Short mmCIF file of C-alpha atoms in Angstrom, two decimals:
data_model
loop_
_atom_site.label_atom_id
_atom_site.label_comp_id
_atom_site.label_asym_id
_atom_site.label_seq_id
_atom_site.Cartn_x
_atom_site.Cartn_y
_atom_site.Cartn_z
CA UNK W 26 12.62 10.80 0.95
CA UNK W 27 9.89 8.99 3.25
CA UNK W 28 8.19 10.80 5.66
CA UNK W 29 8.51 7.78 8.03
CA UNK W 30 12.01 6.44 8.93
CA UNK W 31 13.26 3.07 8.84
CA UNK W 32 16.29 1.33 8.22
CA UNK W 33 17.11 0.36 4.89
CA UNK W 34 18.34 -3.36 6.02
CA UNK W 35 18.39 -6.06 8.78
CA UNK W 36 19.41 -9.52 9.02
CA UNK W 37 19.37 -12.83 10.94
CA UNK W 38 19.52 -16.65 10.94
CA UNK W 39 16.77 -18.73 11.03
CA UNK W 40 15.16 -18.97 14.45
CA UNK W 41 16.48 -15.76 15.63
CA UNK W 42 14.77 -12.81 16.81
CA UNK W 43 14.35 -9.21 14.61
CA UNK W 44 13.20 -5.91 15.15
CA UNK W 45 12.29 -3.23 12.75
CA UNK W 46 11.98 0.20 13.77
CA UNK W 47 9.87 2.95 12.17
CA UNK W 48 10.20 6.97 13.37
CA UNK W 49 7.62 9.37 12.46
CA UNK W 50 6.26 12.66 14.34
CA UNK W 51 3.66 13.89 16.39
CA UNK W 52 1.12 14.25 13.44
CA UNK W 53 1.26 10.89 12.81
CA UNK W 54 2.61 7.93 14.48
CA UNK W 55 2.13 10.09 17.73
CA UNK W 56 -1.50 10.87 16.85
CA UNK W 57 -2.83 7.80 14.97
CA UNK W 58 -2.27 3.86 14.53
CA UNK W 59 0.39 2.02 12.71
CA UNK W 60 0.21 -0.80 10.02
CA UNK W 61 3.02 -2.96 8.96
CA UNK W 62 3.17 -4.71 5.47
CA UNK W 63 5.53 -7.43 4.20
CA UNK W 64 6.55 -7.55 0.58
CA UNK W 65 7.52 -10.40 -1.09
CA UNK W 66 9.87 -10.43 -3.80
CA UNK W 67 7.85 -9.39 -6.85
CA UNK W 68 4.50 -9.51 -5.52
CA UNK W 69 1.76 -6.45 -3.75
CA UNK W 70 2.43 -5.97 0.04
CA UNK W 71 0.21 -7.95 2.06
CA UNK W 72 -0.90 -6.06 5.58
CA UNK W 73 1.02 -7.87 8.69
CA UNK W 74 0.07 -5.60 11.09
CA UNK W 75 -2.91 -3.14 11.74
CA UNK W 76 -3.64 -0.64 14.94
CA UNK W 77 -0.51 -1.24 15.96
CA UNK W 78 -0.33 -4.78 17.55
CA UNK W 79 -3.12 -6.72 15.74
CA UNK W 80 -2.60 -9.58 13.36
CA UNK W 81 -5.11 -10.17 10.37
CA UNK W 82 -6.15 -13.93 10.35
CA UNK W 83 -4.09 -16.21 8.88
CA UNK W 84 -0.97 -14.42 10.00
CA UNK W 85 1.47 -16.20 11.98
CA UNK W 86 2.24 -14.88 16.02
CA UNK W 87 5.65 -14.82 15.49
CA UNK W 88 5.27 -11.28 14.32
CA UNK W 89 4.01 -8.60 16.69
CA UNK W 90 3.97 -4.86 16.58
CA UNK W 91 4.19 -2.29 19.06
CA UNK W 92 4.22 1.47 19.42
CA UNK W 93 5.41 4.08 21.86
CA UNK W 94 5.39 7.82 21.55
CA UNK W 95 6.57 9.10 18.06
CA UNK W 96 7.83 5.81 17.40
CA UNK W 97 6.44 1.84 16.33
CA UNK W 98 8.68 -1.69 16.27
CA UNK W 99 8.04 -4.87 14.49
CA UNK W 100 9.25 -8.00 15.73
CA UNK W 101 9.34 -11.30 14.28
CA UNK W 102 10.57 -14.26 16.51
CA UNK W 103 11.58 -17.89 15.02
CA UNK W 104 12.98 -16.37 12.13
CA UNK W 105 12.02 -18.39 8.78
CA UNK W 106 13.96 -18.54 5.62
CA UNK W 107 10.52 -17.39 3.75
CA UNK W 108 10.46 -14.23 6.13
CA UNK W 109 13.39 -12.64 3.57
CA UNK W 110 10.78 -9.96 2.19
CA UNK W 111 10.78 -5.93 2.24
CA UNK W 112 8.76 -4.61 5.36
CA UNK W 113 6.83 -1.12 5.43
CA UNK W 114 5.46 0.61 8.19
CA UNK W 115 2.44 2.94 8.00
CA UNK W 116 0.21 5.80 9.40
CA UNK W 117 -2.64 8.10 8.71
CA UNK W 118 -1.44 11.79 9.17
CA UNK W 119 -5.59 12.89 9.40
CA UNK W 120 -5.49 13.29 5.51
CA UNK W 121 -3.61 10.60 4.11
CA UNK W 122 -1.50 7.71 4.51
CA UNK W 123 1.86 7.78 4.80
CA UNK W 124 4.83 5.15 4.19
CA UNK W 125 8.06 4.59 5.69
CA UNK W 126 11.07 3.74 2.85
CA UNK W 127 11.28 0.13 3.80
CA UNK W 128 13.41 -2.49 5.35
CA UNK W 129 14.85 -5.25 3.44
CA UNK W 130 15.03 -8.21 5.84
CA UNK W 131 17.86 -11.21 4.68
CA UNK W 132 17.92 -14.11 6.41
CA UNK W 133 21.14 -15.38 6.69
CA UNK P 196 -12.86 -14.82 -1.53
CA UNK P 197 -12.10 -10.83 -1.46
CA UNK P 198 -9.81 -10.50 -4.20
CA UNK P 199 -8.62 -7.23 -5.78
CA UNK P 200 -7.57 -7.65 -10.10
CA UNK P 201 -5.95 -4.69 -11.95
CA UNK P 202 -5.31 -4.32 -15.41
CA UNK P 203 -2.23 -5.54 -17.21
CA UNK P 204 1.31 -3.46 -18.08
CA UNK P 205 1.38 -1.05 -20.44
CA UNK P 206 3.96 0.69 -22.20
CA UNK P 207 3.55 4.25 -23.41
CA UNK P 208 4.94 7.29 -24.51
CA UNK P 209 5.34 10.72 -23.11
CA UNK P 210 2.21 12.86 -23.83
CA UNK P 211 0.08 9.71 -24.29
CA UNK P 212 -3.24 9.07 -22.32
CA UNK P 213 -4.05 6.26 -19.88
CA UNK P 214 -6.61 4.71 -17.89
CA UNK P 215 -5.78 1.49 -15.81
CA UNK P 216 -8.45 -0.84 -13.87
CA UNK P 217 -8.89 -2.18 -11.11
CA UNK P 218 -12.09 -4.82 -10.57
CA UNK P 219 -13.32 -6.23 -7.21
CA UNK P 220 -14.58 -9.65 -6.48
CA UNK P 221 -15.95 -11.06 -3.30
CA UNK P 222 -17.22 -8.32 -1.46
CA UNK P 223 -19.68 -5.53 -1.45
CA UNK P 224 -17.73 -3.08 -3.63
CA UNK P 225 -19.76 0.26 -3.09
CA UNK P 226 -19.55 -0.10 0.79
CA UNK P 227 -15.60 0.34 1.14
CA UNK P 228 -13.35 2.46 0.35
CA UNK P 229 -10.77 1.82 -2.20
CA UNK P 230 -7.60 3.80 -2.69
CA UNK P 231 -4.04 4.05 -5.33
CA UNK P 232 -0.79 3.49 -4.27
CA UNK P 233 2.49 4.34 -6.71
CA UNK P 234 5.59 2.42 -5.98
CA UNK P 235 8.80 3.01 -7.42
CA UNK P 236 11.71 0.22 -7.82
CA UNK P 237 13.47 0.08 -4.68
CA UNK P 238 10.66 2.98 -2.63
CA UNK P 239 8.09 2.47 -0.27
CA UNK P 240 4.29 3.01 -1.33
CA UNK P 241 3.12 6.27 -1.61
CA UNK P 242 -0.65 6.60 -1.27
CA UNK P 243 -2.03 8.75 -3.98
CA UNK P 244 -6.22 9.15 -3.27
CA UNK P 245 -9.18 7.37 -2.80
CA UNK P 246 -12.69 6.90 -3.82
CA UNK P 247 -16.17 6.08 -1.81
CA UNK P 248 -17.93 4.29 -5.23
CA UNK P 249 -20.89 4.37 -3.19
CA UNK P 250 -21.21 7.98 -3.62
CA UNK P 251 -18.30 8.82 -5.67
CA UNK P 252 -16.39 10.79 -3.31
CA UNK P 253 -12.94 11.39 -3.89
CA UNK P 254 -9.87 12.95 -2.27
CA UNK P 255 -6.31 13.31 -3.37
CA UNK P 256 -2.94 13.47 -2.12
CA UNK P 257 -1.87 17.03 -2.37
CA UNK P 258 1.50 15.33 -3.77
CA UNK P 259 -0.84 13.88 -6.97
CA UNK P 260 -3.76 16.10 -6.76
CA UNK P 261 -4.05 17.84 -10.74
CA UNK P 262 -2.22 14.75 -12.13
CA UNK P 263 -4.17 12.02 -11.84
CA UNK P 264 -8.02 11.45 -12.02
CA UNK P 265 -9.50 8.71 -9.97
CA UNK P 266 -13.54 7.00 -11.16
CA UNK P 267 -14.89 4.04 -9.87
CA UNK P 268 -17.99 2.65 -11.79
CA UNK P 269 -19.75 0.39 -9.33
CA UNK P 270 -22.10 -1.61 -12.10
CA UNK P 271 -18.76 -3.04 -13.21
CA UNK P 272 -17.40 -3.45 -9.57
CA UNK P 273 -14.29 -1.23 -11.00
CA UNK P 274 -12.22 1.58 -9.79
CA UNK P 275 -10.05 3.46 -12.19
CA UNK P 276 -6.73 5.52 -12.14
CA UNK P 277 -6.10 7.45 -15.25
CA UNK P 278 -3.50 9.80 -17.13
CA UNK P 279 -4.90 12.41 -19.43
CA UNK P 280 -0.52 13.36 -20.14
CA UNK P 281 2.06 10.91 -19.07
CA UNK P 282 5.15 11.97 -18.32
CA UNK P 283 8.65 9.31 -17.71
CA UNK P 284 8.20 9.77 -13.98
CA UNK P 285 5.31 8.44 -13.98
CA UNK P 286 6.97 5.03 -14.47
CA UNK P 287 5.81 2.95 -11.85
CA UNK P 288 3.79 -0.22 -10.82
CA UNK P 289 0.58 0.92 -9.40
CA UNK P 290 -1.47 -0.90 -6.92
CA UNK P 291 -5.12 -0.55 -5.80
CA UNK P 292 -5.96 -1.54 -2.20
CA UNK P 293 -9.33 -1.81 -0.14
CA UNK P 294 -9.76 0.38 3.05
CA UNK P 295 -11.04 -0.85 5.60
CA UNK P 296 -11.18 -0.33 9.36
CA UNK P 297 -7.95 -2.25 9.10
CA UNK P 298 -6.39 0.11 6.61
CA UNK P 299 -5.86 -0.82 3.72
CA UNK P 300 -6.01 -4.63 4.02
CA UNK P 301 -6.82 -6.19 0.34
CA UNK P 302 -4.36 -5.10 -2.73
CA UNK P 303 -4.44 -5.75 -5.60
CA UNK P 304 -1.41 -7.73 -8.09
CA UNK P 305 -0.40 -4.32 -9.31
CA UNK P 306 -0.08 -2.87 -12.53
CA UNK P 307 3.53 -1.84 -13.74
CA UNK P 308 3.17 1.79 -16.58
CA UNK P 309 6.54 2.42 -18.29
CA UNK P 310 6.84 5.62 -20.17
CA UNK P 311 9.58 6.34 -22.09
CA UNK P 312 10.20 9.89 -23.51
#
């Protein structure tokens, strides 16, 4: 079981809008920054998201992050048929990173 | 171009040793830190340690601390994850990743270790 919680599934049609959620606790999401990573089928995660909100060059704007309280969302706008990937979210507890179980995203 | 390449599958038995790679490129290799990750089929990453190859400093996830052994050799621009006793659950694919300020924002292509018993 993953100490951060996120749904195991979502779904959408191209061009559509999609949010991802991701619950942790005080210790961590509520104390320190979130990353986001997408997963392509068969290949290493590749970081989406970092400090929360940021993108890493080369990623597209149609994904944003955001965080409040205990909590983080990704969203990814303009929904794209090579979006269909697993998404994890991330945090630092002060002595190690933890991971959240997933989301498989299927674009319908 | 930063660019993290780990060692190929292997397939071993229970009891057996193992040591699996993983070799930087493109960067200065002793200046960041550069951690493990397991992943099982269908599970999220689970971050097992790091290592500082600039000075060799190491720490561990209490959930893998005792069962693994992490090196980094920074002649060969390598770090290492190794196995002195496999065991079936350690079946996995195994993924090194560079830390930066970012987290941990360059992976390598992973390595997948099947053990059978």
């Amino acid at each position: 079981q993953s100490v951060l919680t996120q749904p195991p599934s979502a779904s959408g049609t191209p061009g559509q809008r999609v949010t991802i959620s991701c619950s942790g606790s005080s210790s961590d999401i509520g104390s320190h920054n979130v990353n986001w990573y997408q997963q392509l089928p068969g290949t290493a995660p590749k970081l989406l998201i970092y400090s929360n909100d940021k993108r890493p060059s080369g990623v597209p704007d149609r994904f944003s992050g955001s965080k409040s309280g205990t909590s983080a969302s990704l969203a990814i706008s303009g929904l794209q048929s090579e979006d269909e990937a697993d998404y994890f979210c991330a945090a630092w507890d002060g002595s190690l990173w933890l991971f959240g179980g997933g989301t498989k995203l299927t674009v319908l | 171009e930063v660019q993290l390449v780990q060692s190929g599958a292997e397939v071993k038995k229970s009891g057996e040793s193992l040591k699996i790679s993983c070799k930087s490129f493109g960067y200065g290799f002793d200046t960041y830190w550069m951690a493990w990750l397991r992943q099982m089929p269908g599970k999220g990453p689970e971050w097992m340690g790091i290592i500082y190859p600039g000075d060799s400093d190491t720490r561990y996830s209490p959930s893998f601390e005792g069962q693994v052994t992490i090196s980094a050799d920074k002649s060969l621009n390598t770090a290492y994850l190794q196995w002195s006793s496999l065991k079936a659950s350690d079946t996995a694919t195994y993924y090194c990743a560079r830390e930066s300020t970012k987290g941990m924002d360059v992976w390598g292509q992973g390595t997948t270790v099947t053990v059978s018993s």
